[in-house]
Amino acid sequence: MGSLSAAAVQIDSLKNAVTEGHVGVEMKRTVTETTYLLFIDLSNSYNAYRHVATNAIRFSQVSAELIKENASAQWESLFGIVLAIDGIEATIAWCAGGSLRAYGSDSFLDRKICNLFPVIGPVDVEAGDLKYIANNFKQLTTNVNTNITLKDIEDNDVAPAVGDVVLKAERLTGIGDADIHYTAFYYTV
């Protein structure tokens, strides 16, 4: 019986160690047109972002929801990491596991709960690429650059930087708004 209680204490100690430094962040928005948002600002370690200011994070879970208002509309929402940025454009690596699509007349809702990067290395940008994660879905866009601010989770206007996590919601066809809701849990590395 004594060894069982010692094992239980050891498990509790491991649980406490794992949850230290574990940060949660949430963003809910109604979007009316193609919109880019700053989901996780790595250089901000105060207010809503309670992480250590580093250039790398490790996700434990990301959940997302996309609800469109009109049956004729087609919406897509993407989750990505800024790889390179200047005053004109940015290169973003979009993560397939964090993409949502609401297509078709009967598809008002797309909801995902997915574990992104559970075992492989952290989301760390080095030399314009993800250091530990293979990604071939990269996009060069002028809609994100250091001269354009994006709304963060507290509705502040923030200039994005390398390593920041961004969201993109895009109406592909039709009319009507959409609601997006992303929640992430992560550790700083």
Coordinates of N, CA, C and O in Angstrom, one line a residue:
M1 N 0.8 -1.2 0.0 CA 0.0 0.0 0.0 C 0.9 1.3 0.0 O 0.5 2.2 -0.6
G2 N 2.0 1.2 0.7 CA 2.9 2.4 0.8 C 3.4 2.8 -0.6 O 3.6 3.9 -0.9
S3 N 3.8 1.8 -1.4 CA 4.3 2.1 -2.8 C 3.3 2.7 -3.7 O 3.6 3.5 -4.5
L4 N 2.0 2.4 -3.5 CA 0.9 2.9 -4.3 C 0.8 4.4 -4.0 O 0.7 5.2 -4.9
S5 N 0.8 4.8 -2.7 CA 0.7 6.2 -2.4 C 1.9 7.0 -2.9 O 1.8 8.1 -3.3
A6 N 3.1 6.4 -2.8 CA 4.3 7.1 -3.3 C 4.2 7.3 -4.8 O 4.6 8.3 -5.3
A7 N 3.6 6.3 -5.5 CA 3.5 6.4 -6.9 C 2.5 7.5 -7.2 O 2.6 8.3 -8.2
A8 N 1.4 7.6 -6.4 CA 0.4 8.7 -6.6 C 1.0 10.1 -6.4 O 0.7 11.0 -7.2
V9 N 1.8 10.2 -5.4 CA 2.5 11.5 -5.2 C 3.4 11.8 -6.3 O 3.5 13.0 -6.8
Q10 N 4.1 10.8 -6.9 CA 5.0 11.1 -8.0 C 4.2 11.5 -9.2 O 4.6 12.4 -9.9
I11 N 3.1 10.9 -9.4 CA 2.3 11.3 -10.6 C 1.8 12.7 -10.4 O 1.8 13.5 -11.3
D12 N 1.3 13.0 -9.2 CA 0.9 14.4 -8.9 C 2.0 15.4 -9.2 O 1.8 16.5 -9.7
S13 N 3.2 15.1 -8.8 CA 4.4 15.9 -9.0 C 4.6 16.1 -10.5 O 4.9 17.2 -10.9
L14 N 4.5 15.1 -11.2 CA 4.7 15.2 -12.7 C 3.6 16.1 -13.3 O 3.9 16.9 -14.2
K15 N 2.4 15.9 -12.8 CA 1.3 16.7 -13.4 C 1.5 18.2 -13.1 O 1.4 19.0 -14.0
N16 N 2.0 18.5 -11.9 CA 2.3 19.9 -11.6 C 3.4 20.4 -12.4 O 3.4 21.6 -12.8
A17 N 4.4 19.7 -12.6 CA 5.6 20.1 -13.4 C 5.2 20.4 -14.9 O 5.6 21.3 -15.5
V18 N 4.3 19.5 -15.4 CA 3.8 19.7 -16.8 C 3.0 20.9 -16.9 O 3.1 21.6 -17.9
T19 N 2.1 21.2 -15.9 CA 1.2 22.4 -16.1 C 1.9 23.7 -15.8 O 1.4 24.7 -16.2
E20 N 3.1 23.7 -15.1 CA 3.8 25.0 -15.0 C 4.2 25.5 -16.3 O 4.8 24.8 -17.1
G21 N 4.0 26.8 -16.6 CA 4.4 27.3 -17.9 C 3.4 27.0 -19.0 O 3.7 27.4 -20.1
H22 N 2.4 26.3 -18.7 CA 1.4 26.0 -19.7 C 0.4 27.2 -19.9 O -0.2 27.6 -18.9
V23 N 0.3 27.7 -21.0 CA -0.5 28.9 -21.3 C -1.7 28.7 -22.2 O -1.5 27.9 -23.1
G24 N -2.8 29.3 -21.9 CA -4.0 29.2 -22.8 C -4.3 30.5 -23.3 O -4.1 31.6 -22.7
V25 N -4.7 30.5 -24.6 CA -5.1 31.8 -25.2 C -6.4 31.5 -26.1 O -6.5 30.4 -26.6
E26 N -7.2 32.5 -26.2 CA -8.5 32.3 -26.9 C -8.8 33.5 -27.8 O -8.6 34.7 -27.3
M27 N -9.3 33.3 -29.0 CA -9.8 34.4 -29.8 C -11.1 34.1 -30.5 O -11.2 33.1 -31.1
K28 N -12.1 35.0 -30.3 CA -13.4 34.9 -31.0 C -13.6 36.2 -31.7 O -13.4 37.3 -31.2
R29 N -14.0 36.0 -33.0 CA -14.2 37.2 -33.8 C -15.4 36.9 -34.8 O -15.5 35.8 -35.3
T30 N -16.1 37.9 -35.1 CA -17.0 37.9 -36.3 C -16.3 38.6 -37.4 O -15.8 39.8 -37.2
V31 N -16.2 38.0 -38.5 CA -15.5 38.6 -39.7 C -16.4 38.8 -40.8 O -17.3 38.0 -41.1
T32 N -16.2 39.9 -41.5 CA -17.1 40.2 -42.6 C -16.4 40.1 -44.0 O -17.1 40.2 -45.0
E33 N -15.1 40.0 -44.0 CA -14.3 39.9 -45.2 C -13.0 39.2 -44.9 O -12.8 38.9 -43.7
T34 N -12.2 39.0 -45.8 CA -10.9 38.4 -45.6 C -10.2 39.2 -44.5 O -10.0 40.4 -44.6
T35 N -9.8 38.5 -43.4 CA -9.2 39.2 -42.2 C -8.0 38.4 -41.7 O -8.1 37.1 -41.7
Y36 N -7.0 39.1 -41.4 CA -5.8 38.5 -40.7 C -5.8 39.0 -39.3 O -6.0 40.1 -39.0
L37 N -5.5 38.1 -38.3 CA -5.5 38.4 -36.9 C -4.2 37.9 -36.2 O -3.7 36.8 -36.7
L38 N -3.8 38.6 -35.2 CA -2.6 38.1 -34.5 C -3.1 37.3 -33.3 O -3.6 37.8 -32.3
F39 N -2.9 36.0 -33.4 CA -3.3 35.1 -32.3 C -2.4 35.0 -31.2 O -2.8 35.1 -30.0
I40 N -1.1 34.8 -31.4 CA -0.1 34.7 -30.3 C 1.1 35.6 -30.7 O 1.7 35.4 -31.7
D41 N 1.3 36.6 -29.9 CA 2.4 37.6 -30.1 C 3.5 37.2 -29.2 O 3.5 37.3 -27.9
L42 N 4.6 36.6 -29.8 CA 5.6 36.0 -29.0 C 6.4 37.0 -28.2 O 7.0 36.7 -27.1
S43 N 6.5 38.3 -28.7 CA 7.3 39.3 -27.9 C 6.5 39.9 -26.8 O 7.0 40.7 -26.0
N44 N 5.2 39.6 -26.7 CA 4.3 40.2 -25.6 C 4.2 39.1 -24.5 O 3.6 38.1 -24.7
S45 N 4.8 39.4 -23.4 CA 4.8 38.4 -22.3 C 4.0 39.0 -21.1 O 4.2 38.6 -20.0
Y46 N 3.1 39.9 -21.3 CA 2.3 40.5 -20.3 C 0.8 40.5 -20.8 O 0.5 40.1 -21.9
N47 N 0.0 41.1 -19.9 CA -1.5 41.1 -20.2 C -2.0 39.8 -20.5 O -2.0 38.9 -19.7
A48 N -2.6 39.6 -21.7 CA -3.2 38.3 -22.1 C -2.3 37.2 -22.4 O -2.6 36.0 -22.3
Y49 N -1.0 37.5 -22.7 CA -0.1 36.5 -23.1 C 0.8 36.2 -21.9 O 1.7 37.0 -21.5
R50 N 0.6 35.1 -21.2 CA 1.4 34.9 -19.9 C 2.5 33.9 -20.2 O 2.8 33.0 -19.4
H51 N 3.2 34.1 -21.3 CA 4.4 33.2 -21.6 C 5.7 33.9 -21.4 O 5.7 35.1 -21.3
V52 N 6.7 33.2 -21.4 CA 8.1 33.7 -21.4 C 8.4 34.3 -22.7 O 8.0 33.6 -23.7
A53 N 8.9 35.5 -22.8 CA 9.2 36.1 -24.2 C 10.3 35.3 -24.8 O 11.5 35.6 -24.5
T54 N 10.0 34.4 -25.7 CA 11.0 33.6 -26.4 C 10.6 33.6 -27.9 O 9.5 34.1 -28.2
N55 N 11.4 33.0 -28.7 CA 11.0 32.9 -30.1 C 10.4 31.6 -30.5 O 10.4 31.2 -31.7
A56 N 10.1 30.8 -29.5 CA 9.6 29.4 -29.8 C 8.5 29.0 -28.8 O 8.6 29.3 -27.6
I57 N 7.5 28.3 -29.2 CA 6.5 27.7 -28.4 C 6.2 26.3 -28.8 O 6.5 25.9 -30.0
R58 N 5.7 25.5 -27.9 CA 5.3 24.1 -28.2 C 3.8 24.0 -27.9 O 3.4 24.1 -26.8
F59 N 3.0 23.7 -28.9 CA 1.6 23.6 -28.7 C 1.2 22.2 -28.1 O 1.8 21.2 -28.5
S60 N 0.3 22.2 -27.2 CA -0.2 21.0 -26.7 C -1.6 20.7 -27.3 O -2.0 19.6 -27.5
Q61 N -2.4 21.8 -27.6 CA -3.6 21.6 -28.3 C -4.1 22.9 -28.9 O -3.9 24.0 -28.4
V62 N -4.8 22.8 -30.0 CA -5.4 23.9 -30.7 C -6.8 23.4 -31.0 O -7.0 22.4 -31.7
S63 N -7.8 24.2 -30.6 CA -9.2 23.8 -31.1 C -9.7 25.0 -31.8 O -9.3 26.2 -31.6
A64 N -10.6 24.8 -32.8 CA -11.0 25.9 -33.7 C -12.5 25.6 -34.1 O -12.9 24.5 -34.2
E65 N -13.2 26.7 -34.4 CA -14.6 26.6 -34.8 C -14.8 27.7 -35.8 O -14.3 28.8 -35.7
L66 N -15.5 27.4 -36.9 CA -15.9 28.3 -38.0 C -17.3 28.2 -38.2 O -17.8 27.1 -38.6
I67 N -18.1 29.3 -38.0 CA -19.5 29.2 -38.3 C -19.9 30.3 -39.3 O -19.6 31.5 -39.0
K68 N -20.5 29.9 -40.4 CA -20.9 30.9 -41.4 C -22.3 31.3 -41.2 O -23.2 30.5 -40.8
E69 N -22.6 32.5 -41.6 CA -24.0 33.1 -41.4 C -24.9 32.7 -42.6 O -26.1 32.4 -42.4
N70 N -24.4 32.6 -43.8 CA -25.2 32.3 -45.0 C -24.9 31.0 -45.6 O -23.7 30.7 -45.8
A71 N -25.9 30.3 -46.0 CA -25.7 28.9 -46.6 C -25.0 29.0 -47.9 O -24.3 28.1 -48.3
S72 N -25.1 30.1 -48.7 CA -24.4 30.2 -50.0 C -23.0 30.5 -49.9 O -22.2 30.4 -50.8
A73 N -22.5 31.0 -48.7 CA -21.1 31.4 -48.6 C -20.2 30.2 -48.4 O -20.6 29.2 -47.9
Q74 N -19.0 30.4 -48.8 CA -17.9 29.5 -48.5 C -16.8 30.2 -47.8 O -16.3 31.2 -48.3
W75 N -16.5 29.7 -46.6 CA -15.4 30.4 -45.8 C -14.3 29.4 -45.5 O -14.5 28.2 -45.4
E76 N -13.1 29.9 -45.3 CA -12.0 29.1 -44.9 C -11.2 29.9 -43.8 O -11.1 31.1 -43.9
S77 N -10.7 29.2 -42.8 CA -9.9 29.8 -41.8 C -8.6 29.0 -41.6 O -8.7 27.8 -41.6
L78 N -7.5 29.7 -41.5 CA -6.2 29.1 -41.4 C -5.4 29.6 -40.2 O -5.6 30.7 -39.8
F79 N -4.5 28.8 -39.8 CA -3.7 29.0 -38.6 C -2.3 28.9 -39.0 O -1.9 27.9 -39.6
G80 N -1.4 29.9 -38.8 CA -0.1 29.8 -39.3 C 1.0 30.6 -38.5 O 0.6 31.3 -37.6
I81 N 2.2 30.4 -38.9 CA 3.3 31.0 -38.2 C 4.1 31.9 -39.2 O 4.4 31.5 -40.3
V82 N 4.4 33.2 -38.8 CA 5.1 34.1 -39.6 C 6.6 33.6 -39.7 O 7.3 33.5 -38.7
L83 N 7.1 33.4 -40.9 CA 8.4 32.9 -41.1 C 9.4 34.0 -41.4 O 10.6 34.0 -41.0
A84 N 8.9 35.0 -42.2 CA 9.8 36.2 -42.6 C 8.8 37.3 -42.8 O 7.7 37.2 -43.2
I85 N 9.3 38.5 -42.5 CA 8.4 39.7 -42.6 C 9.3 41.0 -42.8 O 10.4 41.0 -42.2
D86 N 8.8 41.9 -43.6 CA 9.4 43.2 -43.7 C 8.3 44.2 -43.9 O 7.1 43.9 -43.7
G87 N 8.6 45.4 -44.4 CA 7.7 46.4 -44.5 C 6.7 46.3 -45.7 O 5.8 47.1 -45.9
I88 N 6.9 45.3 -46.5 CA 6.1 45.0 -47.7 C 5.3 43.8 -47.7 O 4.1 43.8 -48.1
E89 N 5.9 42.7 -47.2 CA 5.2 41.4 -47.2 C 5.7 40.5 -46.1 O 6.7 40.8 -45.4
A90 N 5.0 39.3 -46.0 CA 5.4 38.3 -45.0 C 5.2 37.0 -45.7 O 4.4 36.8 -46.5
T91 N 6.0 36.0 -45.2 CA 5.9 34.6 -45.6 C 5.3 33.9 -44.4 O 5.9 34.0 -43.3
I92 N 4.2 33.2 -44.6 CA 3.5 32.5 -43.5 C 3.4 31.0 -43.8 O 3.1 30.6 -45.0
A93 N 3.8 30.2 -42.9 CA 3.6 28.7 -43.0 C 2.3 28.4 -42.4 O 2.1 28.5 -41.2
W94 N 1.3 28.0 -43.2 CA 0.0 27.6 -42.8 C 0.0 26.1 -42.4 O 0.5 25.3 -43.0
C95 N -0.6 25.8 -41.2 CA -0.6 24.5 -40.7 C -1.9 23.8 -41.1 O -3.0 24.3 -40.7
A96 N -1.8 22.7 -41.8 CA -3.0 22.0 -42.3 C -3.9 21.6 -41.2 O -5.1 21.6 -41.3
G97 N -3.3 21.2 -40.1 CA -4.1 20.7 -38.9 C -5.0 21.8 -38.3 O -5.9 21.6 -37.6
G98 N -4.6 23.1 -38.6 CA -5.4 24.2 -38.1 C -6.2 24.9 -39.1 O -6.7 26.0 -38.8
S99 N -6.5 24.2 -40.2 CA -7.4 24.9 -41.2 C -8.8 24.4 -41.1 O -9.1 23.2 -40.8
L100 N -9.7 25.3 -41.3 CA -11.2 25.0 -41.3 C -11.8 25.4 -42.6 O -11.5 26.4 -43.1
R101 N -12.8 24.7 -43.0 CA -13.6 25.0 -44.2 C -15.1 24.8 -43.9 O -15.5 23.8 -43.4
A102 N -15.9 25.8 -44.3 CA -17.3 25.7 -44.3 C -17.8 25.9 -45.7 O -17.9 27.1 -46.2
Y103 N -18.0 24.8 -46.4 CA -18.4 24.9 -47.8 C -19.8 24.3 -47.9 O -20.3 23.5 -47.1
G104 N -20.5 24.6 -49.0 CA -21.8 23.9 -49.3 C -23.0 24.5 -48.6 O -22.9 25.1 -47.6
S105 N -24.2 24.2 -49.1 CA -25.4 24.8 -48.6 C -25.8 24.2 -47.2 O -26.4 24.9 -46.5
D106 N -25.3 23.0 -46.9 CA -25.7 22.5 -45.6 C -24.6 22.6 -44.6 O -24.7 22.0 -43.5
S107 N -23.5 23.2 -44.9 CA -22.3 23.2 -44.0 C -22.2 24.6 -43.4 O -21.4 25.4 -43.8
F108 N -23.0 24.8 -42.3 CA -22.9 26.1 -41.6 C -21.7 26.1 -40.6 O -21.3 27.1 -40.2
L109 N -21.2 24.9 -40.3 CA -20.3 24.8 -39.2 C -19.1 23.9 -39.5 O -19.4 22.8 -40.0
D110 N -17.9 24.3 -39.1 CA -16.8 23.3 -39.2 C -16.1 23.5 -37.8 O -15.8 24.6 -37.4
R111 N -15.9 22.4 -37.1 CA -15.3 22.5 -35.8 C -14.2 21.4 -35.7 O -14.4 20.3 -36.2
K112 N -13.1 21.8 -35.2 CA -12.0 20.9 -35.0 C -11.4 21.0 -33.7 O -11.2 22.1 -33.2
I113 N -11.0 19.9 -33.1 CA -10.1 19.9 -32.0 C -9.0 19.0 -32.4 O -9.2 17.8 -32.7
C114 N -7.8 19.5 -32.4 CA -6.7 18.7 -32.9 C -5.5 19.0 -32.1 O -5.3 20.0 -31.5
N115 N -4.7 18.0 -31.9 CA -3.4 18.1 -31.2 C -2.3 18.4 -32.3 O -2.0 17.5 -33.1
L116 N -1.8 19.6 -32.3 CA -0.8 19.9 -33.3 C 0.6 19.8 -32.6 O 0.8 20.2 -31.5
F117 N 1.5 19.2 -33.4 CA 2.9 19.1 -33.0 C 3.0 18.4 -31.6 O 3.7 19.0 -30.7
P118 N 2.4 17.3 -31.3 CA 2.4 16.8 -29.9 C 3.7 16.2 -29.6 O 4.1 16.2 -28.4
V119 N 4.5 15.7 -30.5 CA 5.7 15.0 -30.2 C 7.0 15.6 -30.8 O 8.0 15.7 -30.2
I120 N 6.8 16.1 -32.0 CA 7.9 16.7 -32.7 C 8.3 18.1 -32.1 O 7.6 18.6 -31.2
G121 N 9.4 18.7 -32.6 CA 9.9 19.9 -32.0 C 9.0 21.1 -31.9 O 7.9 21.1 -32.4
P122 N 9.5 22.1 -31.2 CA 8.7 23.3 -31.0 C 8.5 24.1 -32.3 O 9.2 23.9 -33.3
V123 N 7.6 25.0 -32.3 CA 7.4 26.0 -33.4 C 8.5 27.0 -33.2 O 8.4 27.9 -32.4
D124 N 9.5 26.9 -34.0 CA 10.7 27.7 -33.8 C 11.1 28.1 -35.2 O 11.4 27.2 -36.1
V125 N 11.3 29.4 -35.5 CA 11.7 29.9 -36.8 C 13.2 30.1 -36.8 O 13.7 30.8 -36.0
E126 N 13.8 29.6 -37.9 CA 15.3 29.8 -38.0 C 15.5 29.9 -39.5 O 15.1 29.1 -40.3
A127 N 16.2 31.0 -39.9 CA 16.6 31.2 -41.3 C 15.4 31.2 -42.2 O 15.4 30.6 -43.3
G128 N 14.3 31.8 -41.8 CA 13.1 31.9 -42.6 C 12.3 30.6 -42.8 O 11.5 30.5 -43.8
D129 N 12.5 29.6 -42.0 CA 11.7 28.4 -42.1 C 11.5 27.8 -40.7 O 12.1 28.2 -39.7
L130 N 10.5 26.9 -40.6 CA 10.3 26.2 -39.3 C 11.4 25.3 -39.0 O 11.7 24.4 -39.9
K131 N 12.0 25.4 -37.9 CA 13.3 24.6 -37.6 C 13.0 23.1 -37.4 O 13.8 22.3 -37.9
Y132 N 11.9 22.8 -36.8 CA 11.7 21.4 -36.4 C 10.5 20.7 -37.1 O 10.2 19.6 -36.9
I133 N 9.8 21.5 -37.9 CA 8.5 21.0 -38.5 C 8.6 21.2 -40.0 O 8.8 22.3 -40.5
A134 N 8.4 20.1 -40.8 CA 8.3 20.2 -42.2 C 7.0 20.8 -42.6 O 5.9 20.5 -42.1
N135 N 7.0 21.8 -43.5 CA 5.8 22.5 -44.0 C 6.0 22.9 -45.4 O 7.0 23.6 -45.7
N136 N 5.1 22.5 -46.3 CA 5.2 23.0 -47.7 C 4.0 23.9 -48.1 O 3.8 24.1 -49.2
F137 N 3.2 24.3 -47.1 CA 2.1 25.2 -47.4 C 2.5 26.6 -46.9 O 2.1 27.1 -45.9
K138 N 3.3 27.3 -47.7 CA 3.8 28.6 -47.4 C 3.2 29.6 -48.3 O 3.0 29.3 -49.5
Q139 N 2.9 30.8 -47.8 CA 2.2 31.8 -48.6 C 2.9 33.1 -48.4 O 3.2 33.5 -47.3
L140 N 3.3 33.8 -49.5 CA 3.8 35.2 -49.5 C 2.6 36.1 -49.6 O 1.8 36.0 -50.5
T141 N 2.4 37.0 -48.7 CA 1.3 37.9 -48.7 C 1.7 39.3 -48.4 O 2.5 39.5 -47.5
T142 N 1.1 40.3 -49.0 CA 1.3 41.7 -48.7 C 0.3 42.1 -47.6 O 0.4 43.3 -47.1
N143 N -0.7 41.3 -47.3 CA -1.7 41.6 -46.2 C -1.2 41.6 -44.8 O -1.8 42.0 -43.9
V144 N 0.0 41.0 -44.7 CA 0.7 41.0 -43.4 C 2.1 41.5 -43.6 O 2.8 41.0 -44.5
N145 N 2.5 42.6 -42.9 CA 3.8 43.2 -43.0 C 4.0 44.1 -41.8 O 3.1 44.3 -41.0
T146 N 5.2 44.6 -41.6 CA 5.5 45.3 -40.4 C 4.9 46.7 -40.4 O 4.8 47.4 -39.4
N147 N 4.3 47.1 -41.5 CA 3.6 48.4 -41.6 C 2.1 48.3 -41.4 O 1.4 49.3 -41.5
I148 N 1.6 47.1 -41.3 CA 0.2 46.9 -41.1 C 0.0 46.2 -39.8 O 0.6 45.2 -39.5
T149 N -0.8 46.8 -38.9 CA -1.1 46.2 -37.6 C -2.3 45.2 -37.7 O -3.1 45.4 -38.6
L150 N -2.2 44.2 -36.9 CA -3.3 43.2 -36.8 C -3.9 43.2 -35.4 O -3.2 43.6 -34.5
K151 N -5.2 42.9 -35.3 CA -5.8 42.9 -34.0 C -5.4 41.7 -33.3 O -5.3 40.5 -33.8
D152 N -5.0 41.8 -32.0 CA -4.6 40.7 -31.2 C -5.9 40.2 -30.4 O -7.0 40.7 -30.6
I153 N -5.6 39.3 -29.4 CA -6.8 38.8 -28.7 C -7.5 39.8 -27.8 O -8.6 39.6 -27.4
E154 N -6.8 40.9 -27.4 CA -7.4 41.9 -26.6 C -7.9 43.1 -27.5 O -8.2 44.2 -27.0
D155 N -7.9 42.9 -28.8 CA -8.3 43.9 -29.8 C -7.4 45.1 -29.9 O -7.7 46.2 -30.3
N156 N -6.1 44.9 -29.5 CA -5.1 45.9 -29.7 C -4.5 45.8 -31.1 O -4.5 44.7 -31.7
D157 N -4.0 46.9 -31.7 CA -3.4 46.9 -33.0 C -1.9 46.6 -32.7 O -1.2 47.4 -32.0
V158 N -1.4 45.5 -33.3 CA 0.0 45.1 -33.1 C 0.6 44.8 -34.4 O 0.1 44.1 -35.3
A159 N 1.9 45.2 -34.6 CA 2.7 44.9 -35.8 C 3.2 43.4 -35.6 O 3.8 43.1 -34.6
P160 N 2.9 42.5 -36.5 CA 3.4 41.2 -36.4 C 4.9 41.1 -36.6 O 5.5 42.0 -37.2
A161 N 5.5 40.0 -36.1 CA 6.9 39.7 -36.2 C 7.2 38.2 -36.5 O 6.2 37.4 -36.4
V162 N 8.4 37.9 -36.8 CA 8.8 36.5 -37.1 C 8.4 35.7 -35.9 O 8.7 36.0 -34.7
G163 N 7.8 34.5 -36.1 CA 7.5 33.6 -35.0 C 6.1 33.7 -34.5 O 5.5 32.9 -33.8
D164 N 5.4 34.9 -34.7 CA 4.1 35.1 -34.2 C 3.1 34.2 -34.9 O 3.3 33.8 -36.1
V165 N 2.0 33.8 -34.2 CA 1.0 32.9 -34.8 C -0.1 33.8 -35.3 O -0.6 34.7 -34.5
V166 N -0.5 33.7 -36.5 CA -1.6 34.5 -37.1 C -2.7 33.6 -37.6 O -2.6 32.4 -37.8
L167 N -3.9 34.2 -37.6 CA -5.1 33.5 -38.2 C -5.5 34.3 -39.4 O -5.4 35.5 -39.5
K168 N -6.1 33.5 -40.4 CA -6.6 34.1 -41.6 C -8.0 33.6 -41.7 O -8.2 32.3 -41.7
A169 N -9.0 34.4 -41.9 CA -10.4 34.0 -42.2 C -10.7 34.6 -43.6 O -10.5 35.8 -43.8
E170 N -11.2 33.8 -44.5 CA -11.4 34.3 -45.9 C -12.7 33.8 -46.4 O -13.0 32.6 -46.4
R171 N -13.6 34.7 -46.9 CA -14.8 34.3 -47.6 C -14.4 34.1 -49.0 O -14.0 35.0 -49.7
L172 N -14.6 32.9 -49.5 CA -14.2 32.5 -50.8 C -15.3 32.8 -51.8 O -15.0 33.2 -53.0
T173 N -16.6 32.6 -51.5 CA -17.7 32.9 -52.3 C -18.9 33.3 -51.5 O -18.9 33.0 -50.3
G174 N -19.9 33.8 -52.1 CA -21.2 34.1 -51.5 C -21.1 35.4 -50.6 O -20.2 36.2 -50.7
I175 N -22.2 35.5 -49.8 CA -22.3 36.7 -48.9 C -22.5 36.3 -47.5 O -22.8 35.1 -47.2
G176 N -22.3 37.2 -46.6 CA -22.6 36.9 -45.1 C -21.3 36.8 -44.3 O -20.2 36.6 -44.9
D177 N -21.4 37.0 -43.1 CA -20.3 37.0 -42.1 C -20.0 35.6 -41.7 O -20.8 34.7 -41.9
A178 N -18.9 35.5 -40.9 CA -18.6 34.2 -40.3 C -18.0 34.5 -38.9 O -17.5 35.6 -38.6
D179 N -18.2 33.6 -38.0 CA -17.6 33.6 -36.6 C -16.5 32.6 -36.6 O -16.7 31.5 -37.0
I180 N -15.3 33.1 -36.1 CA -14.2 32.1 -35.8 C -13.9 32.1 -34.4 O -14.1 33.1 -33.7
H181 N -13.5 31.0 -33.9 CA -13.2 30.8 -32.5 C -12.0 29.9 -32.4 O -12.1 28.7 -32.8
Y182 N -10.8 30.3 -31.9 CA -9.7 29.5 -31.8 C -9.2 29.5 -30.3 O -9.2 30.6 -29.7
T183 N -8.9 28.4 -29.8 CA -8.3 28.3 -28.5 C -7.0 27.4 -28.6 O -7.0 26.4 -29.3
A184 N -6.0 27.9 -27.9 CA -4.7 27.1 -28.0 C -4.1 27.0 -26.6 O -4.3 27.9 -25.7
F185 N -3.5 25.9 -26.3 CA -2.7 25.7 -25.1 C -1.3 25.4 -25.6 O -1.0 24.6 -26.5
Y186 N -0.3 26.0 -24.9 CA 1.1 25.9 -25.4 C 2.0 26.2 -24.2 O 1.7 26.7 -23.2
Y187 N 3.3 25.7 -24.4 CA 4.4 26.0 -23.5 C 5.4 26.9 -24.2 O 5.6 26.7 -25.4
T188 N 6.1 27.7 -23.5 CA 7.2 28.4 -24.1 C 8.4 27.5 -23.9 O 8.6 26.7 -23.0
V189 N 9.3 27.6 -24.9 CA 10.5 26.7 -25.0 C 11.7 27.5 -24.6 O 11.9 28.6 -25.0

